[in-house]
GROMACS .gro file of N, CA and C in nm:
model
  546
    1MET      N    1   0.151   1.383  -1.676
    1MET     CA    2   0.097   1.491  -1.757
    1MET      C    3   0.007   1.578  -1.670
    2PRO      N    4   0.015   1.710  -1.687
    2PRO     CA    5  -0.069   1.800  -1.608
    2PRO      C    6  -0.217   1.775  -1.636
    3ALA      N    7  -0.298   1.796  -1.534
    3ALA     CA    8  -0.441   1.772  -1.547
    3ALA      C    9  -0.511   1.879  -1.630
    4LYS      N   10  -0.460   2.003  -1.625
    4LYS     CA   11  -0.529   2.112  -1.692
    4LYS      C   12  -0.428   2.215  -1.742
    5ALA      N   13  -0.449   2.264  -1.862
    5ALA     CA   14  -0.361   2.367  -1.918
    5ALA      C   15  -0.396   2.503  -1.855
    6HIS      N   16  -0.298   2.590  -1.851
    6HIS     CA   17  -0.317   2.724  -1.794
    6HIS      C   18  -0.268   2.831  -1.893
    7PRO      N   19  -0.338   2.847  -2.006
    7PRO     CA   20  -0.287   2.941  -2.108
    7PRO      C   21  -0.279   3.085  -2.060
    8PHE      N   22  -0.376   3.132  -1.981
    8PHE     CA   23  -0.374   3.272  -1.939
    8PHE      C   24  -0.268   3.298  -1.833
    9LYS      N   25  -0.248   3.203  -1.744
    9LYS     CA   26  -0.142   3.218  -1.644
    9LYS      C   27  -0.005   3.216  -1.711
   10HIS      N   28   0.012   3.125  -1.807
   10HIS     CA   29   0.139   3.119  -1.880
   10HIS      C   30   0.161   3.249  -1.958
   11LEU      N   31   0.057   3.298  -2.024
   11LEU     CA   32   0.067   3.423  -2.099
   11LEU      C   33   0.109   3.538  -2.008
   12ARG      N   34   0.052   3.544  -1.889
   12ARG     CA   35   0.086   3.650  -1.795
   12ARG      C   36   0.234   3.643  -1.756
   13VAL      N   37   0.284   3.523  -1.728
   13VAL     CA   38   0.424   3.507  -1.686
   13VAL      C   39   0.520   3.543  -1.799
   14ILE      N   40   0.495   3.494  -1.920
   14ILE     CA   41   0.590   3.524  -2.028
   14ILE      C   42   0.587   3.673  -2.065
   15THR      N   43   0.471   3.735  -2.055
   15THR     CA   44   0.462   3.878  -2.085
   15THR      C   45   0.532   3.959  -1.976
   16LYS      N   46   0.515   3.920  -1.852
   16LYS     CA   47   0.586   3.987  -1.741
   16LYS      C   48   0.737   3.973  -1.759
   17HIS      N   49   0.782   3.853  -1.797
   17HIS     CA   50   0.925   3.829  -1.820
   17HIS      C   51   0.976   3.916  -1.935
   18ARG      N   52   0.904   3.918  -2.046
   18ARG     CA   53   0.947   4.000  -2.161
   18ARG      C   54   0.954   4.147  -2.123
   19SER      N   55   0.862   4.194  -2.041
   19SER     CA   56   0.864   4.334  -1.997
   19SER      C   57   0.988   4.364  -1.914
   20ALA      N   58   1.023   4.273  -1.823
   20ALA     CA   59   1.143   4.291  -1.741
   20ALA      C   60   1.268   4.291  -1.828
   21VAL      N   61   1.275   4.200  -1.924
   21VAL     CA   62   1.391   4.194  -2.013
   21VAL      C   63   1.398   4.319  -2.100
   22PHE      N   64   1.284   4.366  -2.149
   22PHE     CA   65   1.283   4.488  -2.229
   22PHE      C   66   1.340   4.605  -2.149
   23ARG      N   67   1.294   4.622  -2.025
   23ARG     CA   68   1.346   4.731  -1.941
   23ARG      C   69   1.497   4.717  -1.923
   24ASN      N   70   1.544   4.595  -1.899
   24ASN     CA   71   1.688   4.573  -1.882
   24ASN      C   72   1.764   4.605  -2.011
   25CYS      N   73   1.710   4.563  -2.124
   25CYS     CA   74   1.777   4.589  -2.252
   25CYS      C   75   1.783   4.739  -2.283
   26VAL      N   76   1.678   4.812  -2.250
   26VAL     CA   77   1.680   4.958  -2.268
   26VAL      C   78   1.791   5.017  -2.182
   27ARG      N   79   1.800   4.974  -2.057
   27ARG     CA   80   1.905   5.024  -1.967
   27ARG      C   81   2.044   4.987  -2.016
   28ALA      N   82   2.055   4.875  -2.089
   28ALA     CA   83   2.184   4.829  -2.141
   28ALA      C   84   2.217   4.891  -2.276
   29GLY      N   85   2.124   4.968  -2.333
   29GLY     CA   86   2.150   5.033  -2.461
   29GLY      C   87   2.118   4.948  -2.583
   30ILE      N   88   2.039   4.842  -2.565
   30ILE     CA   89   2.000   4.756  -2.679
   30ILE      C   90   1.848   4.740  -2.683
   31PRO      N   91   1.772   4.849  -2.699
   31PRO     CA   92   1.626   4.840  -2.692
   31PRO      C   93   1.563   4.750  -2.797
   32LEU      N   94   1.618   4.745  -2.917
   32LEU     CA   95   1.560   4.659  -3.021
   32LEU      C   96   1.567   4.512  -2.980
   33ARG      N   97   1.678   4.470  -2.920
   33ARG     CA   98   1.689   4.332  -2.873
   33ARG      C   99   1.583   4.305  -2.766
   34GLY      N  100   1.557   4.403  -2.682
   34GLY     CA  101   1.454   4.387  -2.580
   34GLY      C  102   1.315   4.375  -2.639
   35PHE      N  103   1.288   4.453  -2.743
   35PHE     CA  104   1.158   4.448  -2.810
   35PHE      C  105   1.136   4.312  -2.877
   36LEU      N  106   1.242   4.258  -2.938
   36LEU     CA  107   1.231   4.131  -3.012
   36LEU      C  108   1.246   4.008  -2.922
   37HIS      N  109   1.287   4.029  -2.798
   37HIS     CA  110   1.321   3.919  -2.707
   37HIS      C  111   1.206   3.820  -2.689
   38ASP      N  112   1.236   3.693  -2.710
   38ASP     CA  113   1.145   3.580  -2.681
   38ASP      C  114   1.010   3.587  -2.750
   39LEU      N  115   1.000   3.653  -2.864
   39LEU     CA  116   0.871   3.656  -2.934
   39LEU      C  117   0.826   3.516  -2.973
   40SER      N  118   0.920   3.424  -2.991
   40SER     CA  119   0.883   3.287  -3.029
   40SER      C  120   0.801   3.217  -2.920
   41LYS      N  121   0.804   3.268  -2.798
   41LYS     CA  122   0.725   3.206  -2.690
   41LYS      C  123   0.575   3.217  -2.716
   42TYR      N  124   0.535   3.310  -2.804
   42TYR     CA  125   0.395   3.325  -2.839
   42TYR      C  126   0.355   3.238  -2.958
   43SER      N  127   0.452   3.171  -3.020
   43SER     CA  128   0.422   3.084  -3.134
   43SER      C  129   0.352   2.957  -3.084
   44PRO      N  130   0.266   2.897  -3.166
   44PRO     CA  131   0.200   2.773  -3.123
   44PRO      C  132   0.298   2.663  -3.083
   45ALA      N  133   0.412   2.655  -3.151
   45ALA     CA  134   0.511   2.550  -3.121
   45ALA      C  135   0.563   2.559  -2.978
   46GLU      N  136   0.569   2.678  -2.923
   46GLU     CA  137   0.617   2.695  -2.786
   46GLU      C  138   0.503   2.719  -2.688
   47PHE      N  139   0.406   2.801  -2.728
   47PHE     CA  140   0.302   2.840  -2.634
   47PHE      C  141   0.214   2.723  -2.591
   48ILE      N  142   0.172   2.640  -2.685
   48ILE     CA  143   0.079   2.532  -2.653
   48ILE      C  144   0.140   2.431  -2.556
   49PRO      N  145   0.259   2.374  -2.585
   49PRO     CA  146   0.314   2.279  -2.487
   49PRO      C  147   0.350   2.345  -2.354
   50SER      N  148   0.391   2.472  -2.357
   50SER     CA  149   0.426   2.539  -2.232
   50SER      C  150   0.303   2.569  -2.147
   51ALA      N  151   0.193   2.610  -2.210
   51ALA     CA  152   0.068   2.632  -2.136
   51ALA      C  153   0.017   2.500  -2.079
   52LYS      N  154   0.031   2.394  -2.157
   52LYS     CA  155  -0.013   2.261  -2.112
   52LYS      C  156   0.065   2.215  -1.990
   53HIS      N  157   0.193   2.251  -1.982
   53HIS     CA  158   0.280   2.204  -1.873
   53HIS      C  159   0.306   2.311  -1.767
   54PHE      N  160   0.230   2.420  -1.770
   54PHE     CA  161   0.249   2.528  -1.674
   54PHE      C  162   0.191   2.489  -1.538
   55ASP      N  163   0.271   2.506  -1.432
   55ASP     CA  164   0.216   2.486  -1.297
   55ASP      C  165   0.243   2.604  -1.203
   56GLY      N  166   0.318   2.703  -1.252
   56GLY     CA  167   0.345   2.821  -1.171
   56GLY      C  168   0.462   2.809  -1.076
   57HIS      N  169   0.522   2.691  -1.067
   57HIS     CA  170   0.632   2.670  -0.972
   57HIS      C  171   0.763   2.631  -1.040
   58ARG      N  172   0.752   2.563  -1.154
   58ARG     CA  173   0.872   2.517  -1.227
   58ARG      C  174   0.857   2.555  -1.373
   59SER      N  175   0.970   2.548  -1.443
   59SER     CA  176   0.968   2.576  -1.585
   59SER      C  177   0.878   2.475  -1.657
   60PRO      N  178   0.789   2.522  -1.745
   60PRO     CA  179   0.710   2.428  -1.825
   60PRO      C  180   0.799   2.334  -1.906
   61ASN      N  181   0.919   2.380  -1.943
   61ASN     CA  182   1.011   2.293  -2.017
   61ASN      C  183   1.052   2.172  -1.933
   62GLU      N  184   1.077   2.194  -1.804
   62GLU     CA  185   1.111   2.083  -1.713
   62GLU      C  186   0.997   1.982  -1.707
   63LEU      N  187   0.876   2.033  -1.694
   63LEU     CA  188   0.760   1.945  -1.683
   63LEU      C  189   0.734   1.871  -1.814
   64GLU      N  190   0.756   1.938  -1.927
   64GLU     CA  191   0.741   1.872  -2.056
   64GLU      C  192   0.845   1.761  -2.071
   65ARG      N  193   0.968   1.787  -2.025
   65ARG     CA  194   1.073   1.683  -2.028
   65ARG      C  195   1.033   1.563  -1.942
   66ALA      N  196   0.980   1.590  -1.824
   66ALA     CA  197   0.938   1.481  -1.735
   66ALA      C  198   0.825   1.400  -1.798
   67ASP      N  199   0.739   1.468  -1.871
   67ASP     CA  200   0.624   1.405  -1.934
   67ASP      C  201   0.661   1.320  -2.055
   68GLN      N  202   0.752   1.370  -2.141
   68GLN     CA  203   0.778   1.299  -2.266
   68GLN      C  204   0.925   1.275  -2.297
   69GLY      N  205   1.013   1.308  -2.204
   69GLY     CA  206   1.154   1.278  -2.223
   69GLY      C  207   1.236   1.387  -2.289
   70PHE      N  208   1.172   1.489  -2.340
   70PHE     CA  209   1.239   1.605  -2.398
   70PHE      C  210   1.137   1.718  -2.405
   71SER      N  211   1.185   1.838  -2.431
   71SER     CA  212   1.095   1.952  -2.442
   71SER      C  213   1.096   2.005  -2.585
   72TYR      N  214   0.987   1.981  -2.655
   72TYR     CA  215   0.973   2.032  -2.791
   72TYR      C  216   0.977   2.185  -2.789
   73ALA      N  217   0.911   2.246  -2.690
   73ALA     CA  218   0.908   2.392  -2.682
   73ALA      C  219   1.050   2.449  -2.668
   74TRP      N  220   1.133   2.385  -2.584
   74TRP     CA  221   1.270   2.433  -2.565
   74TRP      C  222   1.353   2.413  -2.692
   75MET      N  223   1.337   2.299  -2.758
   75MET     CA  224   1.411   2.273  -2.882
   75MET      C  225   1.379   2.383  -2.985
   76HIS      N  226   1.252   2.418  -2.995
   76HIS     CA  227   1.210   2.524  -3.086
   76HIS      C  228   1.270   2.658  -3.043
   77HIS      N  229   1.260   2.687  -2.913
   77HIS     CA  230   1.302   2.817  -2.860
   77HIS      C  231   1.452   2.842  -2.877
   78LYS      N  232   1.533   2.747  -2.837
   78LYS     CA  233   1.679   2.768  -2.840
   78LYS      C  234   1.732   2.776  -2.983
   79GLY      N  235   1.660   2.721  -3.078
   79GLY     CA  236   1.703   2.726  -3.217
   79GLY      C  237   1.667   2.855  -3.289
   80ARG      N  238   1.592   2.943  -3.221
   80ARG     CA  239   1.547   3.067  -3.284
   80ARG      C  240   1.588   3.193  -3.209
   81ASN      N  241   1.645   3.175  -3.092
   81ASN     CA  242   1.677   3.289  -3.006
   81ASN      C  243   1.825   3.293  -2.976
   82ARG      N  244   1.892   3.389  -3.039
   82ARG     CA  245   2.038   3.394  -3.035
   82ARG      C  246   2.095   3.439  -2.901
   83HIS      N  247   2.012   3.478  -2.807
   83HIS     CA  248   2.062   3.513  -2.674
   83HIS      C  249   2.081   3.388  -2.586
   84HIS      N  250   2.048   3.272  -2.637
   84HIS     CA  251   2.072   3.146  -2.564
   84HIS      C  252   2.203   3.086  -2.612
   85PHE      N  253   2.291   3.054  -2.518
   85PHE     CA  254   2.421   3.000  -2.557
   85PHE      C  255   2.406   2.868  -2.632
   86GLU      N  256   2.299   2.795  -2.609
   86GLU     CA  257   2.277   2.668  -2.678
   86GLU      C  258   2.260   2.686  -2.828
   87TYR      N  259   2.215   2.804  -2.869
   87TYR     CA  260   2.204   2.836  -3.012
   87TYR      C  261   2.343   2.832  -3.077
   88TRP      N  262   2.444   2.872  -3.001
   88TRP     CA  263   2.581   2.890  -3.051
   88TRP      C  264   2.663   2.763  -3.031
   89THR      N  265   2.622   2.657  -3.095
   89THR     CA  266   2.690   2.528  -3.092
   89THR      C  267   2.706   2.483  -3.236
   90ASP      N  268   2.826   2.434  -3.269
   90ASP     CA  269   2.849   2.390  -3.406
   90ASP      C  270   2.956   2.280  -3.405
   91TYR      N  271   2.969   2.217  -3.518
   91TYR     CA  272   3.071   2.114  -3.537
   91TYR      C  273   3.207   2.181  -3.552
   92ASN      N  274   3.304   2.136  -3.475
   92ASN     CA  275   3.440   2.189  -3.481
   92ASN      C  276   3.526   2.091  -3.559
   93PRO      N  277   3.573   2.128  -3.679
   93PRO     CA  278   3.652   2.034  -3.759
   93PRO      C  279   3.785   1.996  -3.695
   94LYS      N  280   3.838   2.082  -3.609
   94LYS     CA  281   3.965   2.049  -3.542
   94LYS      C  282   3.947   1.938  -3.439
   95THR      N  283   3.840   1.947  -3.361
   95THR     CA  284   3.816   1.845  -3.257
   95THR      C  285   3.728   1.731  -3.306
   96LYS      N  286   3.666   1.752  -3.423
   96LYS     CA  287   3.572   1.655  -3.480
   96LYS      C  288   3.457   1.624  -3.383
   97ALA      N  289   3.411   1.730  -3.317
   97ALA     CA  290   3.302   1.717  -3.221
   97ALA      C  291   3.221   1.846  -3.218
   98MET      N  292   3.099   1.836  -3.167
   98MET     CA  293   3.017   1.955  -3.146
   98MET      C  294   3.076   2.032  -3.029
   99GLY      N  295   3.069   2.164  -3.037
   99GLY     CA  296   3.122   2.245  -2.928
   99GLY      C  297   3.067   2.385  -2.930
  100PRO      N  298   3.092   2.460  -2.822
  100PRO     CA  299   3.040   2.596  -2.813
  100PRO      C  300   3.115   2.693  -2.903
  101VAL      N  301   3.043   2.794  -2.950
  101VAL     CA  302   3.097   2.900  -3.034
  101VAL      C  303   3.087   3.030  -2.953
  102LYS      N  304   3.187   3.116  -2.964
  102LYS     CA  305   3.185   3.245  -2.895
  102LYS      C  306   3.067   3.328  -2.946
  103MET      N  307   2.986   3.376  -2.854
  103MET     CA  308   2.868   3.454  -2.890
  103MET      C  309   2.905   3.598  -2.924
  104PRO      N  310   2.836   3.658  -3.022
  104PRO     CA  311   2.853   3.801  -3.045
  104PRO      C  312   2.814   3.882  -2.920
  105LEU      N  313   2.882   3.992  -2.899
  105LEU     CA  314   2.865   4.073  -2.778
  105LEU      C  315   2.720   4.110  -2.752
  106ILE      N  316   2.648   4.154  -2.853
  106ILE     CA  317   2.510   4.200  -2.831
  106ILE      C  318   2.422   4.090  -2.773
  107PHE      N  319   2.447   3.965  -2.812
  107PHE     CA  320   2.366   3.855  -2.760
  107PHE      C  321   2.408   3.813  -2.620
  108VAL      N  322   2.535   3.834  -2.585
  108VAL     CA  323   2.578   3.810  -2.446
  108VAL      C  324   2.509   3.913  -2.356
  109ILE      N  325   2.502   4.037  -2.401
  109ILE     CA  326   2.434   4.140  -2.323
  109ILE      C  327   2.286   4.105  -2.308
  110GLU      N  328   2.223   4.061  -2.416
  110GLU     CA  329   2.082   4.021  -2.408
  110GLU      C  330   2.066   3.901  -2.315
  111MET      N  331   2.160   3.806  -2.319
  111MET     CA  332   2.154   3.690  -2.229
  111MET      C  333   2.161   3.736  -2.084
  112PHE      N  334   2.248   3.832  -2.054
  112PHE     CA  335   2.257   3.888  -1.920
  112PHE      C  336   2.122   3.949  -1.880
  113CYS      N  337   2.066   4.032  -1.968
  113CYS     CA  338   1.936   4.095  -1.940
  113CYS      C  339   1.827   3.992  -1.920
  114ASP      N  340   1.832   3.883  -1.996
  114ASP     CA  341   1.735   3.774  -1.985
  114ASP      C  342   1.746   3.705  -1.850
  115ARG      N  343   1.865   3.671  -1.810
  115ARG     CA  344   1.885   3.601  -1.682
  115ARG      C  345   1.841   3.688  -1.565
  116VAL      N  346   1.874   3.816  -1.571
  116VAL     CA  347   1.832   3.907  -1.464
  116VAL      C  348   1.680   3.922  -1.465
  117GLY      N  349   1.622   3.939  -1.584
  117GLY     CA  350   1.477   3.951  -1.596
  117GLY      C  351   1.404   3.827  -1.550
  118ALA      N  352   1.460   3.710  -1.578
  118ALA     CA  353   1.398   3.585  -1.532
  118ALA      C  354   1.398   3.578  -1.380
  119CYS      N  355   1.508   3.615  -1.319
  119CYS     CA  356   1.515   3.614  -1.172
  119CYS      C  357   1.417   3.715  -1.113
  120MET      N  358   1.406   3.833  -1.174
  120MET     CA  359   1.311   3.934  -1.127
  120MET      C  360   1.168   3.880  -1.134
  121THR      N  361   1.138   3.812  -1.244
  121THR     CA  362   1.003   3.760  -1.266
  121THR      C  363   0.971   3.646  -1.171
  122TYR      N  364   1.059   3.548  -1.163
  122TYR     CA  365   1.027   3.426  -1.089
  122TYR      C  366   1.053   3.436  -0.940
  123LYS      N  367   1.143   3.524  -0.896
  123LYS     CA  368   1.170   3.539  -0.753
  123LYS      C  369   1.083   3.648  -0.689
  124GLY      N  370   1.031   3.738  -0.771
  124GLY     CA  371   0.942   3.842  -0.719
  124GLY      C  372   1.007   3.925  -0.610
  125LYS      N  373   0.940   3.937  -0.497
  125LYS     CA  374   0.991   4.020  -0.387
  125LYS      C  375   1.118   3.964  -0.325
  126ASP      N  376   1.150   3.838  -0.353
  126ASP     CA  377   1.273   3.778  -0.300
  126ASP      C  378   1.394   3.803  -0.389
  127TYR      N  379   1.374   3.874  -0.501
  127TYR     CA  380   1.485   3.905  -0.591
  127TYR      C  381   1.585   3.997  -0.523
  128THR      N  382   1.714   3.967  -0.544
  128THR     CA  383   1.822   4.058  -0.503
  128THR      C  384   1.918   4.069  -0.621
  129ASP      N  385   2.010   4.162  -0.613
  129ASP     CA  386   2.110   4.175  -0.719
  129ASP      C  387   2.200   4.053  -0.728
  130ALA      N  388   2.200   3.969  -0.627
  130ALA     CA  389   2.281   3.846  -0.628
  130ALA      C  390   2.207   3.728  -0.691
  131SER      N  391   2.078   3.739  -0.713
  131SER     CA  392   1.996   3.624  -0.758
  131SER      C  393   2.046   3.561  -0.887
  132ALA      N  394   2.073   3.641  -0.988
  132ALA     CA  395   2.114   3.586  -1.118
  132ALA      C  396   2.251   3.519  -1.109
  133TYR      N  397   2.343   3.578  -1.032
  133TYR     CA  398   2.473   3.513  -1.015
  133TYR      C  399   2.459   3.381  -0.940
  134GLU      N  400   2.378   3.380  -0.835
  134GLU     CA  401   2.359   3.257  -0.757
  134GLU      C  402   2.302   3.145  -0.844
  135TYR      N  403   2.207   3.178  -0.930
  135TYR     CA  404   2.149   3.079  -1.021
  135TYR      C  405   2.256   3.027  -1.117
  136PHE      N  406   2.335   3.118  -1.172
  136PHE     CA  407   2.443   3.082  -1.265
  136PHE      C  408   2.546   2.993  -1.195
  137ALA      N  409   2.584   3.028  -1.073
  137ALA     CA  410   2.686   2.953  -0.999
  137ALA      C  411   2.639   2.813  -0.963
  138ARG      N  412   2.508   2.796  -0.939
  138ARG     CA  413   2.453   2.664  -0.905
  138ARG      C  414   2.444   2.572  -1.027
  139GLY      N  415   2.430   2.630  -1.145
  139GLY     CA  416   2.407   2.551  -1.265
  139GLY      C  417   2.534   2.504  -1.333
  140LYS      N  418   2.515   2.438  -1.445
  140LYS     CA  419   2.627   2.384  -1.522
  140LYS      C  420   2.644   2.454  -1.657
  141ALA      N  421   2.570   2.562  -1.678
  141ALA     CA  422   2.575   2.632  -1.807
  141ALA      C  423   2.716   2.680  -1.840
  142LYS      N  424   2.788   2.726  -1.740
  142LYS     CA  425   2.923   2.779  -1.762
  142LYS      C  426   3.012   2.677  -1.833
  143ASP      N  427   2.995   2.550  -1.798
  143ASP     CA  428   3.077   2.444  -1.856
  143ASP      C  429   3.041   2.414  -2.002
  144ARG      N  430   2.923   2.459  -2.045
  144ARG     CA  431   2.878   2.429  -2.181
  144ARG      C  432   2.888   2.550  -2.274
  145MET      N  433   2.929   2.664  -2.220
  145MET     CA  434   2.947   2.786  -2.300
  145MET      C  435   3.090   2.796  -2.349
  146HIS      N  436   3.109   2.876  -2.454
  146HIS     CA  437   3.245   2.912  -2.495
  146HIS      C  438   3.310   2.981  -2.375
  147PRO      N  439   3.436   2.950  -2.346
  147PRO     CA  440   3.501   3.007  -2.226
  147PRO      C  441   3.497   3.160  -2.219
  148GLU      N  442   3.515   3.228  -2.332
  148GLU     CA  443   3.512   3.375  -2.329
  148GLU      C  444   3.372   3.428  -2.304
  149THR      N  445   3.272   3.360  -2.359
  149THR     CA  446   3.133   3.398  -2.334
  149THR      C  447   3.100   3.379  -2.187
  150ALA      N  448   3.136   3.264  -2.133
  150ALA     CA  449   3.109   3.235  -1.991
  150ALA      C  450   3.179   3.336  -1.901
  151ALA      N  451   3.302   3.372  -1.935
  151ALA     CA  452   3.378   3.467  -1.852
  151ALA      C  453   3.312   3.604  -1.851
  152LEU      N  454   3.265   3.651  -1.967
  152LEU     CA  455   3.200   3.782  -1.972
  152LEU      C  456   3.067   3.779  -1.896
  153LEU      N  457   2.986   3.676  -1.918
  153LEU     CA  458   2.859   3.667  -1.846
  153LEU      C  459   2.883   3.665  -1.695
  154GLU      N  460   2.978   3.584  -1.652
  154GLU     CA  461   3.007   3.577  -1.509
  154GLU      C  462   3.055   3.712  -1.455
  155LYS      N  463   3.139   3.781  -1.531
  155LYS     CA  464   3.188   3.914  -1.490
  155LYS      C  465   3.070   4.009  -1.468
  156LEU      N  466   2.975   4.010  -1.561
  156LEU     CA  467   2.859   4.099  -1.550
  156LEU      C  468   2.771   4.061  -1.432
  157LEU      N  469   2.751   3.931  -1.411
  157LEU     CA  470   2.668   3.887  -1.299
  157LEU      C  471   2.732   3.919  -1.165
  158ILE      N  472   2.864   3.906  -1.156
  158ILE     CA  473   2.935   3.942  -1.033
  158ILE      C  474   2.930   4.093  -1.012
  159MET      N  475   2.945   4.170  -1.119
  159MET     CA  476   2.935   4.315  -1.108
  159MET      C  477   2.798   4.356  -1.056
  160LEU      N  478   2.693   4.293  -1.109
  160LEU     CA  479   2.558   4.320  -1.062
  160LEU      C  480   2.546   4.286  -0.914
  161ARG      N  481   2.596   4.170  -0.876
  161ARG     CA  482   2.589   4.126  -0.735
  161ARG      C  483   2.662   4.223  -0.643
  162ASP      N  484   2.780   4.267  -0.684
  162ASP     CA  485   2.867   4.346  -0.596
  162ASP      C  486   2.845   4.497  -0.605
  163ARG      N  487   2.806   4.545  -0.723
  163ARG     CA  488   2.797   4.691  -0.742
  163ARG      C  489   2.656   4.741  -0.770
  164GLY      N  490   2.563   4.649  -0.801
  164GLY     CA  491   2.425   4.689  -0.822
  164GLY      C  492   2.389   4.715  -0.967
  165GLU      N  493   2.258   4.731  -0.988
  165GLU     CA  494   2.204   4.750  -1.123
  165GLU      C  495   2.255   4.877  -1.190
  166LYS      N  496   2.248   4.987  -1.119
  166LYS     CA  497   2.281   5.116  -1.180
  166LYS      C  498   2.422   5.115  -1.239
  167GLU      N  499   2.519   5.071  -1.161
  167GLU     CA  500   2.658   5.072  -1.209
  167GLU      C  501   2.680   4.968  -1.318
  168THR      N  502   2.616   4.852  -1.306
  168THR     CA  503   2.635   4.746  -1.406
  168THR      C  504   2.577   4.787  -1.541
  169PHE      N  505   2.456   4.839  -1.542
  169PHE     CA  506   2.397   4.881  -1.669
  169PHE      C  507   2.471   5.002  -1.728
  170ARG      N  508   2.523   5.090  -1.643
  170ARG     CA  509   2.603   5.201  -1.693
  170ARG      C  510   2.730   5.148  -1.760
  171TYR      N  511   2.794   5.049  -1.697
  171TYR     CA  512   2.915   4.989  -1.756
  171TYR      C  513   2.883   4.926  -1.892
  172ILE      N  514   2.775   4.850  -1.898
  172ILE     CA  515   2.738   4.785  -2.025
  172ILE      C  516   2.713   4.891  -2.133
  173ARG      N  517   2.634   4.990  -2.099
  173ARG     CA  518   2.593   5.092  -2.196
  173ARG      C  519   2.708   5.183  -2.238
  174LYS      N  520   2.788   5.228  -2.143
  174LYS     CA  521   2.890   5.330  -2.171
  174LYS      C  522   3.026   5.273  -2.209
  175GLU      N  523   3.059   5.153  -2.162
  175GLU     CA  524   3.192   5.098  -2.189
  175GLU      C  525   3.188   4.973  -2.275
  176LEU      N  526   3.111   4.874  -2.233
  176LEU     CA  527   3.111   4.746  -2.304
  176LEU      C  528   3.054   4.759  -2.445
  177ARG      N  529   2.944   4.833  -2.462
  177ARG     CA  530   2.880   4.846  -2.594
  177ARG      C  531   2.971   4.915  -2.695
  178LYS      N  532   3.066   4.994  -2.650
  178LYS     CA  533   3.157   5.063  -2.742
  178LYS      C  534   3.259   4.968  -2.802
  179LYS      N  535   3.280   4.855  -2.737
  179LYS     CA  536   3.375   4.756  -2.788
  179LYS      C  537   3.306   4.672  -2.896
  180LYS      N  538   3.382   4.626  -2.990
  180LYS     CA  539   3.325   4.537  -3.092
  180LYS      C  540   3.343   4.392  -3.050
  181GLU      N  541   3.444   4.367  -2.970
  181GLU     CA  542   3.476   4.231  -2.924
  181GLU      C  543   3.496   4.232  -2.773
  182TYR      N  544   3.500   4.115  -2.718
  182TYR     CA  545   3.530   4.101  -2.574
  182TYR      C  546   3.632   3.993  -2.556
   0.00000   0.00000   0.00000
């Protein structure tokens, strides 16, 4: 368990992250999603355990898991924020098992903005347009998402890596947002 809570440092990081995501969402043509993004992080259910487990180097959720075997803050967060693919899990009567559900387009776009904003926040001056794709490629999230959701997210992250922010956000705003489905 951490020796001392860091509520002001945690507040600064989550506010910086929300600001980066808001800017990305505006560029993607979904400003309301950016304004509403991650507001639950300020709730006592998420803020208190996250401030308690904040060390400035790793996710407070990781440290909370190490401390008590699970993260109450993450359980609360993923159940209220539709831009997390974990929110989109349900029982499939055909397979008789829990499984991923295809995310609505607007939340896939917000998820993209979130991942890019997180990399901007946590990598700081070391951030590049490849950062979010590299993080995605290293992780196992792709295997737990609906295949169509994973494919779209990966496409956007690769576009960002290869073509840059300006072209990727233009594509999202001018072409992708006009579609109802993907």
